[in-house]
Short mmCIF file of C-alpha atoms and ligand atoms in Angstrom, two decimals:
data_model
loop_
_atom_site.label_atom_id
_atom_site.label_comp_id
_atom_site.label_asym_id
_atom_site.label_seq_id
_atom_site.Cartn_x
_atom_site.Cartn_y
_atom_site.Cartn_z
CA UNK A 1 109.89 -20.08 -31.66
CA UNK A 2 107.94 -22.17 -28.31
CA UNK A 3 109.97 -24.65 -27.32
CA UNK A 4 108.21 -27.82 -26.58
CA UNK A 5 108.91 -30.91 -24.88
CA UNK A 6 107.89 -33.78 -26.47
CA UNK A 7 107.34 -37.07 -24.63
CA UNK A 8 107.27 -39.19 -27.63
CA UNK A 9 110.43 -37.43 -29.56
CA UNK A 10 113.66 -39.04 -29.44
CA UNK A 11 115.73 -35.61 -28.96
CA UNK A 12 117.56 -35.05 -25.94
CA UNK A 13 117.52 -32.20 -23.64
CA UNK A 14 120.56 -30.00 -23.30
CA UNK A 15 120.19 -26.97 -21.23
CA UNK A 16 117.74 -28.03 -17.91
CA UNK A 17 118.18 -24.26 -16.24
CA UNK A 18 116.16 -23.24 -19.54
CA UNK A 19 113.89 -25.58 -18.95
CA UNK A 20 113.25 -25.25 -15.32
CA UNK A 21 112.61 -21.79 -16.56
CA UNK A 22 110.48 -22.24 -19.38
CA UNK A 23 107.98 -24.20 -17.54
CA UNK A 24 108.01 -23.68 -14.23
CA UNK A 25 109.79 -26.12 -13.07
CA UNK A 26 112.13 -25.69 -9.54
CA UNK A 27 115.49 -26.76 -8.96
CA UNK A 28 115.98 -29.90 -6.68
CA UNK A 29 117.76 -28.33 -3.71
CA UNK A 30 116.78 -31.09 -1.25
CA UNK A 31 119.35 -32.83 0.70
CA UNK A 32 118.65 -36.76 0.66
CA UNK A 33 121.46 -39.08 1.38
CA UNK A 34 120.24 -42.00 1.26
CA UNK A 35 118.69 -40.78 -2.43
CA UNK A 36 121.50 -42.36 -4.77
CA UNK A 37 120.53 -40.05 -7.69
CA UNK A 38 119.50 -37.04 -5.61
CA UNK A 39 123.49 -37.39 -4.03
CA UNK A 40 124.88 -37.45 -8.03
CA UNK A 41 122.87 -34.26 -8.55
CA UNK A 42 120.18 -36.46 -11.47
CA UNK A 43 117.58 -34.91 -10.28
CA UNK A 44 117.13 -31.49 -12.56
CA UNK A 45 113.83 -30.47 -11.39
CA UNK A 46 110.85 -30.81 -9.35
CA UNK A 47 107.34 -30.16 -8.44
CA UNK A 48 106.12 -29.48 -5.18
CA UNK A 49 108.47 -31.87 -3.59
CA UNK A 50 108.11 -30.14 -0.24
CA UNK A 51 105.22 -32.01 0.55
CA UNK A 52 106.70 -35.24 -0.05
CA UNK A 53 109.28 -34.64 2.29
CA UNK A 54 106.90 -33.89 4.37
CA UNK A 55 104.64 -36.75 4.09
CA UNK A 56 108.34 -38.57 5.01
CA UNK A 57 108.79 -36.91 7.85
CA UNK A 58 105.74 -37.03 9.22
CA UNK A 59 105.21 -40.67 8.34
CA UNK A 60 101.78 -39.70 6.45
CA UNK A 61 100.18 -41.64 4.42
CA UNK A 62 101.37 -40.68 0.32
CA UNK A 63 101.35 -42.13 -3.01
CA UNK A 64 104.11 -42.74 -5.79
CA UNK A 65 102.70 -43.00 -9.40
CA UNK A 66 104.47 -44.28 -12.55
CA UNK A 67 103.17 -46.08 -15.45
CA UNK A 68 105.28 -48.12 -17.76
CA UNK A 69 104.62 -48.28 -21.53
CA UNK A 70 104.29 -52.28 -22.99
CA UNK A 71 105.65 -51.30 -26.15
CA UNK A 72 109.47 -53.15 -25.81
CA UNK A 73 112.09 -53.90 -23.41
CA UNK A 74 113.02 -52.26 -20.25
CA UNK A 75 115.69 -50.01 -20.47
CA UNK A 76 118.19 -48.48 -18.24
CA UNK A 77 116.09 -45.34 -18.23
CA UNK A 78 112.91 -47.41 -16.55
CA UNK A 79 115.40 -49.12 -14.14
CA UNK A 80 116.29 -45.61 -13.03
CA UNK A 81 112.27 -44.89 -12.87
CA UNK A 82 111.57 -48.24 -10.50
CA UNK A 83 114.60 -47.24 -8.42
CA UNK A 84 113.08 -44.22 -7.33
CA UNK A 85 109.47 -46.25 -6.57
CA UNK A 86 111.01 -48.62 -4.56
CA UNK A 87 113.56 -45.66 -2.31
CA UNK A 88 109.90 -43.91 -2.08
CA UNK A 89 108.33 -47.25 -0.98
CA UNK A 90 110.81 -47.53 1.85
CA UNK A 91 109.84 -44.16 2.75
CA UNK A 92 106.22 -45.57 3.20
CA UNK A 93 104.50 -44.29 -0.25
CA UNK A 94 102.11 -46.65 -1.38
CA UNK A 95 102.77 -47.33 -5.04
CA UNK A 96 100.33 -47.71 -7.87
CA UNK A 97 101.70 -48.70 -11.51
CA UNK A 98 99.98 -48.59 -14.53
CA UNK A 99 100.83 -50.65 -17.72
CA UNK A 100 100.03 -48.01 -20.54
CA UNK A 101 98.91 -50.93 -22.59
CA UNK A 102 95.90 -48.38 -24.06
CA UNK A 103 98.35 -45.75 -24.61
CA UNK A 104 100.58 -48.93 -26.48
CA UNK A 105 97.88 -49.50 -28.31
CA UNK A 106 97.44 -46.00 -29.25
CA UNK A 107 100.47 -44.54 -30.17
CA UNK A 108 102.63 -48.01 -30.84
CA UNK A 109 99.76 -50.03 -32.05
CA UNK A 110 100.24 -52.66 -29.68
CA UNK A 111 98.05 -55.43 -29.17
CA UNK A 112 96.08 -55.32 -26.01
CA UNK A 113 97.26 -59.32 -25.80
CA UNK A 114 101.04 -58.68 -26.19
CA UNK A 115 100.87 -55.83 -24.31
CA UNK A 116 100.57 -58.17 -21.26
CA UNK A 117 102.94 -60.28 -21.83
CA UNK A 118 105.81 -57.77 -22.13
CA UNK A 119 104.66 -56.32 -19.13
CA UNK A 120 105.07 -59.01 -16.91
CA UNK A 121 108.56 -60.46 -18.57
CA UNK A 122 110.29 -57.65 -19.84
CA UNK A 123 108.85 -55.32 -16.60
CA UNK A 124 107.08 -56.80 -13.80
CA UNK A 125 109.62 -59.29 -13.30
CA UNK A 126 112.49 -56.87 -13.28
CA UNK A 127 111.07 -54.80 -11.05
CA UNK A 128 109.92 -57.41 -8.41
CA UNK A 129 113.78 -58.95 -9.05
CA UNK A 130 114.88 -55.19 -8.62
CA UNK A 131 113.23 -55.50 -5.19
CA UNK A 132 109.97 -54.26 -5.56
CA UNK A 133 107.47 -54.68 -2.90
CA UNK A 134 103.94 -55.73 -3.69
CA UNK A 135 102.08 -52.53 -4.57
CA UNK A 136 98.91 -51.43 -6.93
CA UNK A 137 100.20 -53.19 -10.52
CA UNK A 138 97.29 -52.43 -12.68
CA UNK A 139 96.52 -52.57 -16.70
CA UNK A 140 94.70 -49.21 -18.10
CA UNK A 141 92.60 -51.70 -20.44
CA UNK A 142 91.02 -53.99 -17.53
CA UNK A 143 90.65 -50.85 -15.13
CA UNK A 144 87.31 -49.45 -15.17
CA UNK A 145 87.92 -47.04 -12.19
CA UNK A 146 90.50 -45.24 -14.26
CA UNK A 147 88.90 -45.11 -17.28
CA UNK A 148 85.68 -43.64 -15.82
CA UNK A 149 87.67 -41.00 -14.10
CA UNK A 150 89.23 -40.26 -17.61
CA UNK A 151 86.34 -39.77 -19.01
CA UNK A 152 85.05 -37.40 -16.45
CA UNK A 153 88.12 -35.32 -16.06
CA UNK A 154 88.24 -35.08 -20.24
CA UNK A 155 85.41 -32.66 -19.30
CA UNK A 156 88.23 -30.02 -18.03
CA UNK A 157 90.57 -30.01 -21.04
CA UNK A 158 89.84 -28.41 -24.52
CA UNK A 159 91.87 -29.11 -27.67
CA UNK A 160 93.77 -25.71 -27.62
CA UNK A 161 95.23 -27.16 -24.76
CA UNK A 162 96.38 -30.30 -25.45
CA UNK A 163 97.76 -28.58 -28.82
CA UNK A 164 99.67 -25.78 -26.51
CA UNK A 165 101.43 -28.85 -24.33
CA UNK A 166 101.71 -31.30 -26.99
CA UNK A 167 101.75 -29.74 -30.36
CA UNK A 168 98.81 -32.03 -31.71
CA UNK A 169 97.70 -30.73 -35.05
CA UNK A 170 94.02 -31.46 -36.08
CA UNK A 171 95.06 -34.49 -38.13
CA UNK A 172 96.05 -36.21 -34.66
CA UNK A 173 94.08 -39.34 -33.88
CA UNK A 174 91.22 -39.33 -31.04
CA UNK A 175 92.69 -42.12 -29.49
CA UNK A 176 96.16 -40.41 -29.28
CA UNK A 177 94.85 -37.41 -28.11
CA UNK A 178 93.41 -40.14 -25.35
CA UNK A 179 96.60 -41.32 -23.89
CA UNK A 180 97.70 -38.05 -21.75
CA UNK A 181 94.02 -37.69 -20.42
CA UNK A 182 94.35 -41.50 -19.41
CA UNK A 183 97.54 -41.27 -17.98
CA UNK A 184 96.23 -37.92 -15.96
CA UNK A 185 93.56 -40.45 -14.57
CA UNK A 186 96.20 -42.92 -13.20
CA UNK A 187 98.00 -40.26 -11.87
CA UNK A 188 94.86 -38.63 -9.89
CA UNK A 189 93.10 -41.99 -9.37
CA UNK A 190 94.69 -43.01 -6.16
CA UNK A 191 93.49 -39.72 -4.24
CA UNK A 192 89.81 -40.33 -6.45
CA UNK A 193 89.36 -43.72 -5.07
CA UNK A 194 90.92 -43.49 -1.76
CA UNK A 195 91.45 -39.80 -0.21
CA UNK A 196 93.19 -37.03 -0.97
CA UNK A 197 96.76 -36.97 0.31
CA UNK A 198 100.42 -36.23 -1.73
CA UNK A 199 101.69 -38.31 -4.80
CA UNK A 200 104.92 -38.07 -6.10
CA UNK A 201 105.50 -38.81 -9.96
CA UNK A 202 109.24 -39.76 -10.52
CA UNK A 203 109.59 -39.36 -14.40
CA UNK A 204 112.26 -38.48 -16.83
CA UNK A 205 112.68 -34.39 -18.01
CA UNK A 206 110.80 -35.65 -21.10
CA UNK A 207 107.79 -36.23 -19.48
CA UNK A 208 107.06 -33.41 -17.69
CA UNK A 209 104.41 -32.46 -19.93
CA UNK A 210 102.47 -35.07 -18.46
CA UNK A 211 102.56 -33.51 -14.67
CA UNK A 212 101.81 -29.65 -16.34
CA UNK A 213 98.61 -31.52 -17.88
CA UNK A 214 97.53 -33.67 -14.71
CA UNK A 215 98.03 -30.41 -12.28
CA UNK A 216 96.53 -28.67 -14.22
CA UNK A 217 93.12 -30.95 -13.96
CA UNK A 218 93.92 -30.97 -10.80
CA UNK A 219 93.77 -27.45 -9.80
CA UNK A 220 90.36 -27.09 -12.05
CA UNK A 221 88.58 -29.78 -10.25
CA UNK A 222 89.27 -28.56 -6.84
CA UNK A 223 86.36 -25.98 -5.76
CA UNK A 224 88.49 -24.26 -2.66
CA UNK A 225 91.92 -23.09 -4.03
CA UNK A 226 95.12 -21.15 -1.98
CA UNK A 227 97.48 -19.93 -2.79
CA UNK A 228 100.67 -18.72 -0.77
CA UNK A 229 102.88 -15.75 -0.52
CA UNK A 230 104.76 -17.21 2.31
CA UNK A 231 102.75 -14.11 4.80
CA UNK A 232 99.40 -15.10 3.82
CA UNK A 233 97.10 -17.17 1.95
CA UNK A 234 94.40 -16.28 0.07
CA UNK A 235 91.45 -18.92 -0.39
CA UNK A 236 89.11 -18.93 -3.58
CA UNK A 237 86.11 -21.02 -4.31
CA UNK A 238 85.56 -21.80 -7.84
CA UNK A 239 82.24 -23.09 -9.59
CA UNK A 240 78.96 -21.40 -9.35
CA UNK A 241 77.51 -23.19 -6.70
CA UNK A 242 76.62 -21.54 -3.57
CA UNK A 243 79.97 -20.58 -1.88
CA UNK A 244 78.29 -20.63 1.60
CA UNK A 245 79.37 -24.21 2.81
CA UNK A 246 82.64 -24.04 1.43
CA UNK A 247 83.61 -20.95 3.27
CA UNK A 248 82.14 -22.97 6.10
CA UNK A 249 85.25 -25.77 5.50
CA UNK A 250 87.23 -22.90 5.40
CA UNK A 251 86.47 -21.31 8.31
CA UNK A 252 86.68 -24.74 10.33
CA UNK A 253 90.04 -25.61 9.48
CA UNK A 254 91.66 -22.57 9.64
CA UNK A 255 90.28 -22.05 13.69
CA UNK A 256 90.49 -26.26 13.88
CA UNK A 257 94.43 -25.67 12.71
CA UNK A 258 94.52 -22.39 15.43
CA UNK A 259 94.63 -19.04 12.72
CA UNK A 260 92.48 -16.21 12.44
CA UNK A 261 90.31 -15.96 9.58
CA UNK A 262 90.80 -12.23 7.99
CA UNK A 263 88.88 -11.01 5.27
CA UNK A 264 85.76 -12.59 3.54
CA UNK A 265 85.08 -11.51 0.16
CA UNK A 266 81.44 -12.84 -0.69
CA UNK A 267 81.08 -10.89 -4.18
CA UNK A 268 85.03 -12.54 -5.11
CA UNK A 269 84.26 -15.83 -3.22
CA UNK A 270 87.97 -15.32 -1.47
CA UNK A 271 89.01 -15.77 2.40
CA UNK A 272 92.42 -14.12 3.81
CA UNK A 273 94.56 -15.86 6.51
CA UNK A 274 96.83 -13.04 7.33
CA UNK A 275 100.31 -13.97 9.61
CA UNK A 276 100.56 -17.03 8.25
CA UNK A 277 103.79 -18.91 9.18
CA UNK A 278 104.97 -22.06 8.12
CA UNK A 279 103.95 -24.63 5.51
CA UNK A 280 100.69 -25.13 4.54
CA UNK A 281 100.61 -28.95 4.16
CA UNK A 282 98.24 -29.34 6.97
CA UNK A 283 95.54 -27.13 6.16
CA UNK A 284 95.98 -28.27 2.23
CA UNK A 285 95.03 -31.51 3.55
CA UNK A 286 92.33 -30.75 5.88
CA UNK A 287 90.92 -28.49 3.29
CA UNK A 288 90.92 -31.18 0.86
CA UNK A 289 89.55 -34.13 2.86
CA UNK A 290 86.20 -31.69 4.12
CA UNK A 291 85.94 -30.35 0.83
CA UNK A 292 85.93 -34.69 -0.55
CA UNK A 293 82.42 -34.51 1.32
CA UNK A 294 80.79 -32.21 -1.12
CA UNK A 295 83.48 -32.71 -4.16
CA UNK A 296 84.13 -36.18 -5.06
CA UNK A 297 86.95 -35.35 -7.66
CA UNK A 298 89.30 -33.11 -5.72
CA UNK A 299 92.52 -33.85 -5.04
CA UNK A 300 95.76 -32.27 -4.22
CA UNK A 301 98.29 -31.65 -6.77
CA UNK A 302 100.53 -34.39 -8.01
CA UNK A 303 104.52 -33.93 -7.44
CA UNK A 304 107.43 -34.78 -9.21
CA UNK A 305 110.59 -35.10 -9.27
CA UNK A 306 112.51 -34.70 -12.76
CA UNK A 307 115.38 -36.93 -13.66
CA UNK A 308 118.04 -36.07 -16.06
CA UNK A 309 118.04 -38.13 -18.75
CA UNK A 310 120.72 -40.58 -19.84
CA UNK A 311 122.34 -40.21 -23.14
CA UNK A 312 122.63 -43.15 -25.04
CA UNK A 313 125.13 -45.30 -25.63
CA UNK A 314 126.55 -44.22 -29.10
CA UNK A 315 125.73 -40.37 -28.07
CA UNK A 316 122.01 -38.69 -28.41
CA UNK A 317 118.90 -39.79 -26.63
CA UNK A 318 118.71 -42.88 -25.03
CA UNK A 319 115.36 -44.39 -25.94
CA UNK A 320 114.07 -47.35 -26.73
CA UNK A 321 113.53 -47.04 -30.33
CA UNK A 322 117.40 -46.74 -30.93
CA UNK A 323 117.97 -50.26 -29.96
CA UNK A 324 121.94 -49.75 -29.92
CA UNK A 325 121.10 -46.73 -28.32
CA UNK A 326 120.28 -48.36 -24.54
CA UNK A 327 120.75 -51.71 -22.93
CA UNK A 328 117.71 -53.79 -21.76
CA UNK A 329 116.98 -55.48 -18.52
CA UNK A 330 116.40 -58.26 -20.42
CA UNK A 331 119.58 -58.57 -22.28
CA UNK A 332 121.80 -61.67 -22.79
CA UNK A 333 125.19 -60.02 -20.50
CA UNK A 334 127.42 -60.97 -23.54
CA UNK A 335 125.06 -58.32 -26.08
CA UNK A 336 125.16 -55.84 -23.52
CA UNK A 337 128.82 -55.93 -23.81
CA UNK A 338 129.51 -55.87 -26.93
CA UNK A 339 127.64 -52.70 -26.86
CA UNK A 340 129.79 -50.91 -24.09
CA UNK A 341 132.70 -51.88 -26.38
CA UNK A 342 131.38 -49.68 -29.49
CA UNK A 343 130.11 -46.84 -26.73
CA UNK A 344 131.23 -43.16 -27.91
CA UNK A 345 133.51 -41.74 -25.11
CA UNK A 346 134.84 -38.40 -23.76
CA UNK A 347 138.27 -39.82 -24.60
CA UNK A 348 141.14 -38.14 -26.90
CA UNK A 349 142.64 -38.95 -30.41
CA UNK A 350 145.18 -40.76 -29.21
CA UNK A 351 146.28 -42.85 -25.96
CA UNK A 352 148.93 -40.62 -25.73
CA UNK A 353 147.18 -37.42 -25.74
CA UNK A 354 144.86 -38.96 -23.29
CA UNK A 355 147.60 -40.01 -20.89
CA UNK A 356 148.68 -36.19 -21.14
CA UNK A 357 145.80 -34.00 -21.20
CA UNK A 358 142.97 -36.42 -19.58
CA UNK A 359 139.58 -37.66 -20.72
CA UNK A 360 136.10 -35.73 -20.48
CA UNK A 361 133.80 -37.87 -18.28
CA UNK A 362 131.14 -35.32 -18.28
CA UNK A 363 130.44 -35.70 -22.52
CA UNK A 364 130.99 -39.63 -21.78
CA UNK A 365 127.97 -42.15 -22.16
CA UNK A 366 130.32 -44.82 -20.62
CA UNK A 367 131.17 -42.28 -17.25
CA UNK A 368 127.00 -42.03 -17.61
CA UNK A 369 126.83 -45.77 -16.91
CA UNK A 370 129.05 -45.39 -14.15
CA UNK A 371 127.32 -42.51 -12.59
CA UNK A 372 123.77 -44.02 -13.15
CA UNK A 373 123.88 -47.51 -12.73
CA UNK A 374 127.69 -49.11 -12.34
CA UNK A 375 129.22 -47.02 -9.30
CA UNK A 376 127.38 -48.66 -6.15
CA UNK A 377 129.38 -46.17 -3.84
CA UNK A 378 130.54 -42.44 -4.44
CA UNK A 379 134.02 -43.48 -3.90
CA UNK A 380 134.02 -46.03 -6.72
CA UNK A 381 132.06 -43.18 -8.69
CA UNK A 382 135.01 -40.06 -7.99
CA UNK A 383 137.87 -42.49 -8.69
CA UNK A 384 136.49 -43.20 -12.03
CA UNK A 385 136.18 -39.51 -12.60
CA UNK A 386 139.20 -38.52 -11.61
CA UNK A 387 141.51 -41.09 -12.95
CA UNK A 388 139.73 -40.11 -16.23
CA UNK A 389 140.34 -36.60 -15.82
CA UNK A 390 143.98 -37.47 -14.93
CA UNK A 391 144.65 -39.35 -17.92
CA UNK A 392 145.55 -42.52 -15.92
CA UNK A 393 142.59 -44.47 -17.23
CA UNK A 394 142.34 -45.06 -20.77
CA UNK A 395 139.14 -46.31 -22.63
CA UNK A 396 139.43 -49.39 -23.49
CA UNK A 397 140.00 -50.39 -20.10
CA UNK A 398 137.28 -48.23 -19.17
CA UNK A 399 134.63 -50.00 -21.42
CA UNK A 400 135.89 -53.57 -20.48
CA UNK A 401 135.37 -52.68 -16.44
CA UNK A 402 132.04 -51.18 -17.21
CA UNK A 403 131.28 -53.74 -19.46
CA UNK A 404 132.07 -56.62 -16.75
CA UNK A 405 130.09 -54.79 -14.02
CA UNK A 406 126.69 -54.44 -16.71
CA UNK A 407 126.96 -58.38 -17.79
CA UNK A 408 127.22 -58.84 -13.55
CA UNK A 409 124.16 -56.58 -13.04
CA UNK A 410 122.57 -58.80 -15.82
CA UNK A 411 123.08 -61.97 -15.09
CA UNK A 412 122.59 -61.34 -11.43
CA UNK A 413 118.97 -60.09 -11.91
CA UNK A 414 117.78 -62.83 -14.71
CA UNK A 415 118.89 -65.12 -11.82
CA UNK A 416 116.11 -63.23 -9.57
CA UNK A 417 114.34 -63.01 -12.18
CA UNK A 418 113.64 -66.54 -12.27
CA UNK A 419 113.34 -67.17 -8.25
CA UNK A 420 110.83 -64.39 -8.30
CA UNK A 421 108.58 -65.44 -11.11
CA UNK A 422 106.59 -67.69 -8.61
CA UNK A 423 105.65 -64.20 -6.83
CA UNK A 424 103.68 -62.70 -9.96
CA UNK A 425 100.59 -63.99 -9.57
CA UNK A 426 100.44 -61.90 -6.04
CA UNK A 427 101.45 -58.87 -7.74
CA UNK A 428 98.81 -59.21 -10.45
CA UNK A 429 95.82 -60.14 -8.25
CA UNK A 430 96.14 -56.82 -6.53
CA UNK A 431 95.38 -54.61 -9.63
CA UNK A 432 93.06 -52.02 -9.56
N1 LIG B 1 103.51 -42.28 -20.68
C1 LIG B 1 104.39 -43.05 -19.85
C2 LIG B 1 105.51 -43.63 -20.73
O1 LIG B 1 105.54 -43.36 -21.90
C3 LIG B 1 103.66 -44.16 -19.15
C4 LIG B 1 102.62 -43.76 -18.15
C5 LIG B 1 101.30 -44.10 -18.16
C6 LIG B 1 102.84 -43.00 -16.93
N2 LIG B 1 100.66 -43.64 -17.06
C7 LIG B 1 101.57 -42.96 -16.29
C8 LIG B 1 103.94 -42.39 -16.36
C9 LIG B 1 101.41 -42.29 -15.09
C10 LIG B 1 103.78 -41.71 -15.15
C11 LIG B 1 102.53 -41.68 -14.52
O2 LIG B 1 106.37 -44.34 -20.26
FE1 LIG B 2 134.84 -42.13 -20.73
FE2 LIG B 2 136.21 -43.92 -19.37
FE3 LIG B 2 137.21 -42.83 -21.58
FE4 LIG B 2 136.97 -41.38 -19.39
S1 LIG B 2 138.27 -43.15 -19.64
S2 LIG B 2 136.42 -40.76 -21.44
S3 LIG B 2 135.08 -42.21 -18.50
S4 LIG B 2 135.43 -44.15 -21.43
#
């Protein structure tokens, strides 16, 4: 049988190399110190992250995109989420977040109203306390840009598809059938309204389906396509309109940019650039910002990067809808650890089989804490591991130190919570 990922199921994901497979996705080979996950190896996957780096190193202008779904508490998975916005907003991204408060309302039957209000205690005050810098923080349901750009990019999706990505049998709702051709609006809407230019999507390996939608769109709405072999790039141009001033972009940018333009096929609508060396985030670009003058919905192709997700607590998939599953943001420090104390380990039978044959941090939700959120440094982070493998820590110990760093984590940021509650009014005004 297909496999499928689904974004709203609460299994978790076992074998990533199948998955990278199955859909496409690449391995995250980059090197980024200064990338806390990317240095633990939690990124499984990505899309197109090339040009992000690039945009990095080049100090261009880029976007990051999330959205956050009103629907409950924050979780240690969203933490993991902002963490990424904010490294990628030190690296210059602009960042636009959208509450999924019509998505909420969709598939969670969320009030519109309460929507809000979780999103500014249980989330936007996290993630300013979190360090968050002011950005884009918009609501789906008061944004009429991105709902007018949903409704004219619903014009390049059929139902077949949405059933192929999502499994959506006829009996699904219209207005949950919606939410993924909203969200594919937030995610395009910054190069809509502005120009185009890379966006990076950090999300977790269950919403990947997401990106495969919005790329898709993407790559359907753009008139002039390439594609690479690394030697050469060929250039189509889709649509039926006359092909004449779009081979006209083309040939500009390729001698603007200093290549030869081979072949032209008129009958195909193709253009070769033969010898090609090098990446092509330039000419992507250029391409992209002449062809904005005739094509007001182009854009180029959102990236990602894929996070493994965390399992939860007492084993399976951490998600929100297993309350004892996860901890929230939001949590009094003394709940949180009385969870950690009931946590499944990787630990043995006995203490005294442990002392002799060792502990297995990597089947251990309470090493995932460490490894995620508890361990600032890699030091801390390999001691843990190894004393575990060693035998020379024993779980009960384990949970109490992990559970004393989580209720310090906690009580530390409801204490910024509260000194940065005057800034939320700023934050909010900015929406759009
Ligand atoms: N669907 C996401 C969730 O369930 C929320 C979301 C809405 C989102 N718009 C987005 C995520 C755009 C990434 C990009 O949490
Ligand atoms: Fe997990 Fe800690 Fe036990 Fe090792 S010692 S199995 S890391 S709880």
């Amino acid at each position: 049988m297909e496999e499928r990922q689904d974004p709203w199921s609460s299994s978790q994901i076992k074998d990533y190399q199948k998955m990278r497979e199955e859909f496409g996705i690449d391995s995250f080979n980059y090197v980024l110190e200064d990338n806390l996950m990317a240095r633990r190896s939690l990124f499984v996957g990505q899309r197109d992250f090339w040009r992000i780096r690039e945009a990095i190193e080049r100090k261009d202008k880029f976007a990051a995109m999330t959205g956050l779904m009103p629907s409950g508490e924050m979780h240690l998975g969203s933490k993991a989420i902002i963490e990424q916005m904010i490294y990628f907003q030190k690296k210059g991204a602009q960042v636009h977040i959208s509450v999924a408060d019509l998505e909420s309302y969709a598939t969670r039957n969320i009030p519109l109203e309460k929507a809000r209000t979780i999103a500014i205690e249980n989330f936007l005050l996290n993630y300013i306390a979190m360090g968050l810098k002011r950005c884009n923080f918009y609501f789906q349901s008061t944004n009429a840009r991105v709902q007018k750009f949903a409704f004219i990019l619903a014009r390049e999706i059929n139902f077949t598809e949405m059933r192929s990505i999502y499994g959506f049998d006829d009996s699904k709702r219209m207005l949950e059938i919606n939410s993924p051709i909203i969200q594919a609006s937030d995610i395009l809407s910054p190069q809509i309204y502005d120009e185009p230019m890379p966006t990076i999507v950090p999300v977790g390996a269950d919403q990947d389906p997401h990106l495969r939608l919005t790329r898709d769109i993407s790559s359907r709405m753009n008139i002039i396509k390439s594609k690479t072999n690394g030697k050469s790039i060929t250039f189509s141009i889709g649509g039926r309109e006359d092909p004449e001033p779009y081979f006209n972009i083309i040939r500009d940018v390729i001698k603007d940019s200093g290549f030869e333009i081979g072949k032209i096929n008129q009958k195909y609508r193709t253009a070769e650039v033969e010898n090609f060396e090098g990446s092509t985030y330039d000419l992507d670009l250029k391409i992209a910002r002449k062809e904005r003058e005739l094509n007001h919905i182009n854009s180029i192709a959102p990236s990602s990067v894929i996070m493994r997700l965390e399992t939860g607590i007492r084993g399976g998939k951490m998600s929100k809808s297993v309350p004892d599953s996860t901890i929230s943001l939001n949590e009094e420090p003394d709940q949180a650890e009385k969870k950690i104390r009931r946590a499944v380990t990787g630990g043995r039978e006995s203490v005294e089989e442990q002392k002799r044959l060792g502990g297995n941090p990597y089947i251990c939700p309470v090493f995932e804490l460490y490894l995620y959120h508890l361990s600032s440094t890699d030091i801390d982070l390999k001691n843990v591991e190894e004393e575990c493998k060693s035998g020379t820590r024993l779980c009960g110990g384990c949970k109490i130190e992990a559970s004393d760093l989580m209720s310090h984590f906690l009580s530390d940021l409801k204490e910024k919570r509260e000194s940065s509650r005057h800034l939320v009014g700023e934050y909010l005004e900015n929406g759009k």
